mmCIF file of N, CA and C in Angstrom:
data_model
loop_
_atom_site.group_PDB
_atom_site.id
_atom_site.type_symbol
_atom_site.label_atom_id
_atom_site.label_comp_id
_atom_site.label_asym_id
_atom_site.label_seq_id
_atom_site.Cartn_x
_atom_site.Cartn_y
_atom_site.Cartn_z
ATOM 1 N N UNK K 7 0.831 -1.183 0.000
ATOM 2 C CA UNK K 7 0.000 0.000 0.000
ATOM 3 C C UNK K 7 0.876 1.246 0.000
ATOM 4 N N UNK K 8 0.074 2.067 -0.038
ATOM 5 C CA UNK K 8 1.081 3.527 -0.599
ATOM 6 C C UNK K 8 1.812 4.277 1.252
ATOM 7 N N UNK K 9 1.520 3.894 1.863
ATOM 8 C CA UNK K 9 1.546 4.542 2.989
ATOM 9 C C UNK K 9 2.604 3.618 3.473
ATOM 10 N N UNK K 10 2.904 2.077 3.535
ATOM 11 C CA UNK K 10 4.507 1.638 3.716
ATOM 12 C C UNK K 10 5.422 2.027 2.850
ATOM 13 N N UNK K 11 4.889 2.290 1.542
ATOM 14 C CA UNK K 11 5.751 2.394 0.407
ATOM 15 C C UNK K 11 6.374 3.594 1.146
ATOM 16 N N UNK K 12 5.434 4.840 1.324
ATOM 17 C CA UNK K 12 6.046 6.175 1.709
ATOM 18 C C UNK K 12 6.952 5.937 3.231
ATOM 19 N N UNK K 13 6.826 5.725 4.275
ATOM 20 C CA UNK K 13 7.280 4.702 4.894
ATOM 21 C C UNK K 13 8.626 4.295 4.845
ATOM 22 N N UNK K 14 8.618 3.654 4.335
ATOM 23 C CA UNK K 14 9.774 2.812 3.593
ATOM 24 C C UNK K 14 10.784 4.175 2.350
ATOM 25 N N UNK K 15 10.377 4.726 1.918
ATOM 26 C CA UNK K 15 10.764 5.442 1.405
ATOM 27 C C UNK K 15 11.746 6.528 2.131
ATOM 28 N N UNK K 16 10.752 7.149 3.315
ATOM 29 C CA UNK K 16 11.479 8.097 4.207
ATOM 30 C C UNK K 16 12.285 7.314 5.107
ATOM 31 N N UNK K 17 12.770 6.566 5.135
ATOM 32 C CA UNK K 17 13.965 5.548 6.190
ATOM 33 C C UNK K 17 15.166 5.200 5.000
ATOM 34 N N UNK K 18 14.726 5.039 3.800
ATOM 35 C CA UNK K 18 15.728 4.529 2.733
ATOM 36 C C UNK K 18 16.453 6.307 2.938
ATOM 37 N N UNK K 19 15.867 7.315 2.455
ATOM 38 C CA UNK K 19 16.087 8.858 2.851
ATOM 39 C C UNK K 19 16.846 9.292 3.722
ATOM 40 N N UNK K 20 16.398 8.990 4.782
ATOM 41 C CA UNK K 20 17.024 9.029 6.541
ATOM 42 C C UNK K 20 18.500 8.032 6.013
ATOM 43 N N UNK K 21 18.318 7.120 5.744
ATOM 44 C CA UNK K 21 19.671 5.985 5.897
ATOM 45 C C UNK K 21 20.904 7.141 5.037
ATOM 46 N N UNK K 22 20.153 7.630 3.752
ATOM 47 C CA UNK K 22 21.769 8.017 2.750
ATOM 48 C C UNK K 22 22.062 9.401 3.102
ATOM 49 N N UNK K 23 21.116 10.349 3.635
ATOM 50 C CA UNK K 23 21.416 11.580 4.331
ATOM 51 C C UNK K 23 22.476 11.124 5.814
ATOM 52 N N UNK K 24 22.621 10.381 6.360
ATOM 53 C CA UNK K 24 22.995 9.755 7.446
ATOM 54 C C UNK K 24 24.370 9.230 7.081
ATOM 55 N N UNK K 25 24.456 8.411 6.074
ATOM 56 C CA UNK K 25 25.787 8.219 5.262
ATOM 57 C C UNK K 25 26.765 9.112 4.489
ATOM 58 N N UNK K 26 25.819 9.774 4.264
ATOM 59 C CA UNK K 26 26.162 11.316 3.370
ATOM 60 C C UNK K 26 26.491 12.098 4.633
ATOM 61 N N UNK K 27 26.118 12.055 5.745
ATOM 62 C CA UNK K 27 26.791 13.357 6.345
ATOM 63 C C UNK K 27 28.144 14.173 6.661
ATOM 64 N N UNK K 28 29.056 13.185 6.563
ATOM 65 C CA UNK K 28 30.757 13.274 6.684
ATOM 66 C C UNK K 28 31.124 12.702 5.452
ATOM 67 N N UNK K 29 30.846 13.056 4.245
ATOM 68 C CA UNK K 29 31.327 12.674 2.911
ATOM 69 C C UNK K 29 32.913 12.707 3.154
ATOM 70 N N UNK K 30 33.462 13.437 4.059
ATOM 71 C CA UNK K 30 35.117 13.779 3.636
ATOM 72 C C UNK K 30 35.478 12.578 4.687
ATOM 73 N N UNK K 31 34.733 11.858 5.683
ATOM 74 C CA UNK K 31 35.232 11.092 6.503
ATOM 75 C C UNK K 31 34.855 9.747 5.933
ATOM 76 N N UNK K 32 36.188 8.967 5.976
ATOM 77 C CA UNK K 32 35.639 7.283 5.834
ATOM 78 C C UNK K 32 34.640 6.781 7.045
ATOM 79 N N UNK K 33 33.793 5.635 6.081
ATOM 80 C CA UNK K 33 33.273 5.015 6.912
ATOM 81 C C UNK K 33 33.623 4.259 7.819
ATOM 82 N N UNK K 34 34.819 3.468 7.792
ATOM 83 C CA UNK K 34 35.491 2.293 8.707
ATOM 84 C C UNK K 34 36.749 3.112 8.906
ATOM 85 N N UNK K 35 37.513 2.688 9.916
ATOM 86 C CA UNK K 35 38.607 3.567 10.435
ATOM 87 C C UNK K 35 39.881 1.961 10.810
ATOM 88 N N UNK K 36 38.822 0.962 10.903
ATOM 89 C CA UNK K 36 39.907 -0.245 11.635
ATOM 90 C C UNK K 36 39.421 -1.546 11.273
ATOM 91 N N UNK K 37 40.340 -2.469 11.204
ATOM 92 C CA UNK K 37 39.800 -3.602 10.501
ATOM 93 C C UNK K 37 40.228 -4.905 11.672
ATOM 94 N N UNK K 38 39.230 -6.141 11.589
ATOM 95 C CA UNK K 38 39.646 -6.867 12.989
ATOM 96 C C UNK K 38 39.479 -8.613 11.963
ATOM 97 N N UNK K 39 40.482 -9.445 11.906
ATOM 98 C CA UNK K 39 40.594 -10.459 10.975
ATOM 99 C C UNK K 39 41.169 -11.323 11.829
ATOM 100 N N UNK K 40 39.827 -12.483 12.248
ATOM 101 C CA UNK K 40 39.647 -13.676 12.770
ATOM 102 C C UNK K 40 40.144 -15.058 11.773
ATOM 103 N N UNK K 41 41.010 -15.145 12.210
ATOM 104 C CA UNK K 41 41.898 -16.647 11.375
ATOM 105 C C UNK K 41 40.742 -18.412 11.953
ATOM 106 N N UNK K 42 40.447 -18.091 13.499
ATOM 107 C CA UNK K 42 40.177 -19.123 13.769
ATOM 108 C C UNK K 42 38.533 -19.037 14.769
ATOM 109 N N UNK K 43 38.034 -19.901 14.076
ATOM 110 C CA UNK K 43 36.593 -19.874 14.649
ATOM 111 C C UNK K 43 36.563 -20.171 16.107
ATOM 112 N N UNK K 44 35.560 -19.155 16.934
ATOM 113 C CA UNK K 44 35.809 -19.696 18.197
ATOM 114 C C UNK K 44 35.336 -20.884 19.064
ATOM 115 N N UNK K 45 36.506 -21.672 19.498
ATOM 116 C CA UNK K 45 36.638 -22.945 20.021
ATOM 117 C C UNK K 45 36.884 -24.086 18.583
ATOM 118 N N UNK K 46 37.263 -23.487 17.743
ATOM 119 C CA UNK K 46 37.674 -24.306 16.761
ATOM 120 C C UNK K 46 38.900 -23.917 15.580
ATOM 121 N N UNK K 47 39.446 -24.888 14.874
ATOM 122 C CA UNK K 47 40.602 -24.471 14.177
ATOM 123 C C UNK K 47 40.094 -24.241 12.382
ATOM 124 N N UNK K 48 40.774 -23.231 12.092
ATOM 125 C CA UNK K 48 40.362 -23.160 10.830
ATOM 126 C C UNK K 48 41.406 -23.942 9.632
ATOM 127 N N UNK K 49 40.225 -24.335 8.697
ATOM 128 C CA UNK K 49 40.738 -25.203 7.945
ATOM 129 C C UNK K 49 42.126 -24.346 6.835
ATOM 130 N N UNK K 50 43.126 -25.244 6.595
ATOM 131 C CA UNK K 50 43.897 -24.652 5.853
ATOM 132 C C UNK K 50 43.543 -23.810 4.468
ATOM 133 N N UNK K 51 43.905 -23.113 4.437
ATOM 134 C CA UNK K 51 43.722 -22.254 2.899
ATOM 135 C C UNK K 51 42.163 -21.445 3.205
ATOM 136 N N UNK K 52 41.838 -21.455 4.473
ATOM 137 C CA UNK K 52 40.318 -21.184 4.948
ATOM 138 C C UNK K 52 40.819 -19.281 5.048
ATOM 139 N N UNK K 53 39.541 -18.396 4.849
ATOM 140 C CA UNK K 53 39.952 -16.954 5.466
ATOM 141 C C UNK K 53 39.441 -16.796 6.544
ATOM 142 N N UNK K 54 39.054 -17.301 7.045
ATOM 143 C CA UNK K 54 38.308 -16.535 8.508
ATOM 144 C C UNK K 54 37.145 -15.193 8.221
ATOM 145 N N UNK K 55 37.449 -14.803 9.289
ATOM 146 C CA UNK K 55 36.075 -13.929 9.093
ATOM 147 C C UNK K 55 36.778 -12.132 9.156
ATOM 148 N N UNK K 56 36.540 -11.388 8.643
ATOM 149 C CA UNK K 56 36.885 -9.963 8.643
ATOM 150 C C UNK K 56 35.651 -8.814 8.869
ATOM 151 N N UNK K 57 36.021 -8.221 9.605
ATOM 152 C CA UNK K 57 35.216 -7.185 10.165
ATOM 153 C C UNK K 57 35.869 -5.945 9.971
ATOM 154 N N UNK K 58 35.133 -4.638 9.271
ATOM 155 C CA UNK K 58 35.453 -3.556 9.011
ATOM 156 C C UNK K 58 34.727 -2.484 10.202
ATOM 157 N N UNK K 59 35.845 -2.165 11.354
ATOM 158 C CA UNK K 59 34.693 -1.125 12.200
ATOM 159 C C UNK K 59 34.929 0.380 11.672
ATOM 160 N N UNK K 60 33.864 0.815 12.409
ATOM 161 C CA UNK K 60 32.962 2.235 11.864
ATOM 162 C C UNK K 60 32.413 2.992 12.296
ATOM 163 N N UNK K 61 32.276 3.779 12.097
ATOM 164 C CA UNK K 61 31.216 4.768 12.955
ATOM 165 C C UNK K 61 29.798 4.734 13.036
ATOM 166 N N UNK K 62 29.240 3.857 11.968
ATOM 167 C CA UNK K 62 28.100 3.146 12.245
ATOM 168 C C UNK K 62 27.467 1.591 11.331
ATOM 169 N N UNK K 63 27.097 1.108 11.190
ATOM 170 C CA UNK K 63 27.072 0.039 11.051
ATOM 171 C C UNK K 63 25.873 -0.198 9.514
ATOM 172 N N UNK K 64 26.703 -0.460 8.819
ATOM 173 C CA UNK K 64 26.301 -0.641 7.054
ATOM 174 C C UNK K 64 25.967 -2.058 6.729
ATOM 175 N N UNK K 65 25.230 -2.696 5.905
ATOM 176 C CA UNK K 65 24.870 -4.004 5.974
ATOM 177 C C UNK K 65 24.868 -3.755 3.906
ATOM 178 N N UNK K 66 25.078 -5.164 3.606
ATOM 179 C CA UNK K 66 24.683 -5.034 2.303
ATOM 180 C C UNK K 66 23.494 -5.854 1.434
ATOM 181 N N UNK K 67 23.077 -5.915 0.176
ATOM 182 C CA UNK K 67 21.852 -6.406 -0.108
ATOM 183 C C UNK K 67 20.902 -7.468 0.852
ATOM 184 N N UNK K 68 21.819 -8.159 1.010
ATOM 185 C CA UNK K 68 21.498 -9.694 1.466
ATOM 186 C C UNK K 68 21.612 -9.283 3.173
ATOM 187 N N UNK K 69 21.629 -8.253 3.540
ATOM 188 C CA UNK K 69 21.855 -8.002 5.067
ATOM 189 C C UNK K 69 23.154 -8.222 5.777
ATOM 190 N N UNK K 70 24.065 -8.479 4.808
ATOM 191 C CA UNK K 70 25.487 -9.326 5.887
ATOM 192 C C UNK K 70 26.112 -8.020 6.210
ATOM 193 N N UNK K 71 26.632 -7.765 7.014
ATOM 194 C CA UNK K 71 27.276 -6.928 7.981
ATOM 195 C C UNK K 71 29.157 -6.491 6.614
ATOM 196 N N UNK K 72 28.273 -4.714 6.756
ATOM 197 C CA UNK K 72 29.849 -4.230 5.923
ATOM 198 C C UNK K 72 30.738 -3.837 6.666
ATOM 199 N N UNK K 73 30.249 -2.887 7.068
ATOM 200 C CA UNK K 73 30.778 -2.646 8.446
ATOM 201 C C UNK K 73 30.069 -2.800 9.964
ATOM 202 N N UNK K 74 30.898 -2.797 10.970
ATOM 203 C CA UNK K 74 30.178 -2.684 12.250
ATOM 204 C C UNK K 74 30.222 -1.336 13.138
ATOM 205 N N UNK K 75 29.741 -1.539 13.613
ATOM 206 C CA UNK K 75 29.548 0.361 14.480
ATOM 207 C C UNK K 75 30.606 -0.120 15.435
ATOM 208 N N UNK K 76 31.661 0.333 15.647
ATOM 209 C CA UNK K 76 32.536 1.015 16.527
ATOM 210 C C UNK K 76 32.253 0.679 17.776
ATOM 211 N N UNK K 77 30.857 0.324 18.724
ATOM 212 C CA UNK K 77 29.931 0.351 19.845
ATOM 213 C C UNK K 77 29.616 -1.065 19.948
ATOM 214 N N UNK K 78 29.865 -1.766 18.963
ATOM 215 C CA UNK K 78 29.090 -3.386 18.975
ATOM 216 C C UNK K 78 30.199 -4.165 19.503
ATOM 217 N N UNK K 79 29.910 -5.280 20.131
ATOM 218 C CA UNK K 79 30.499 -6.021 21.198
ATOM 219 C C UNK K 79 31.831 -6.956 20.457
ATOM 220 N N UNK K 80 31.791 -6.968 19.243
ATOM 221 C CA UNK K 80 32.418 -7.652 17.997
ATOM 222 C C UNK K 80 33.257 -6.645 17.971
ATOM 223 N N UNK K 81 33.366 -5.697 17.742
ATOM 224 C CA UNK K 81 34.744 -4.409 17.900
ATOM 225 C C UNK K 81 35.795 -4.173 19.371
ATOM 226 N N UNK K 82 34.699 -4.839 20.451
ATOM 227 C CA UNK K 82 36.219 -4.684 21.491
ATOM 228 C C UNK K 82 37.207 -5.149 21.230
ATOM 229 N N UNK K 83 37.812 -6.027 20.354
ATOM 230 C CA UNK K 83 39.414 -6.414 20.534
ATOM 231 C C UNK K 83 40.100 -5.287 19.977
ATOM 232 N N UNK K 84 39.652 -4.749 18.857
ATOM 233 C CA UNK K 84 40.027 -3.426 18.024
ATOM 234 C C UNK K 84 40.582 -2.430 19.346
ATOM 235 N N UNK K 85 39.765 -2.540 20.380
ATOM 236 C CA UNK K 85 40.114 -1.186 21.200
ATOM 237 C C UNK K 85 41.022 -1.689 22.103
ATOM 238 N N UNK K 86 40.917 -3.225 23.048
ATOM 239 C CA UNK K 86 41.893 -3.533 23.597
ATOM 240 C C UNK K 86 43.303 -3.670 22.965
ATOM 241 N N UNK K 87 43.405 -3.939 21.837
ATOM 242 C CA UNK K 87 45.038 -3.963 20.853
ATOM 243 C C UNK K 87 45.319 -2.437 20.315
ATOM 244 N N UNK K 88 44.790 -1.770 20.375
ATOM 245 C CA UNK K 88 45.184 -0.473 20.208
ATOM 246 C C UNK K 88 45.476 0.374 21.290
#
């Protein structure tokens, strides 16, 4: 119906004004790259998992996480090694 559409419209709006606001600033500032799954070993020639943190937290088509917000519980090692 026209009223989620609009809805939906003003949040898609809100999201790129929100992204757009520090055009001169990157989005991610630090990167955190997990070799080994936890409580388990990763298979040879395997990548592990990589996390881009940020100042706020970007997802892409399919929802998977681009970056993470800076604030999410997945970014503390970033702050304890620095």
């Amino acid at each position: 119906n026209w009223v989620n559409a609009a809805v939906l419209q003003a949040q898609i709006d809100d999201r790129i004004k929100a992204l757009a606001d520090l055009s001169h600033t990157p989005l991610f500032f630090g990167r955190l790259d997990y070799l080994h799954a936890v409580g388990g070993d990763l298979a040879e020639g395997a990548e592990g998992e990589r996390f881009y943190i940020g100042r706020r937290h970007v997802h892409d088509a399919a929802g998977d996480p681009m970056v993470i917000d800076w604030r999410a519980p997945v970014s503390q090692p970033y702050y304890q090694a620095s």
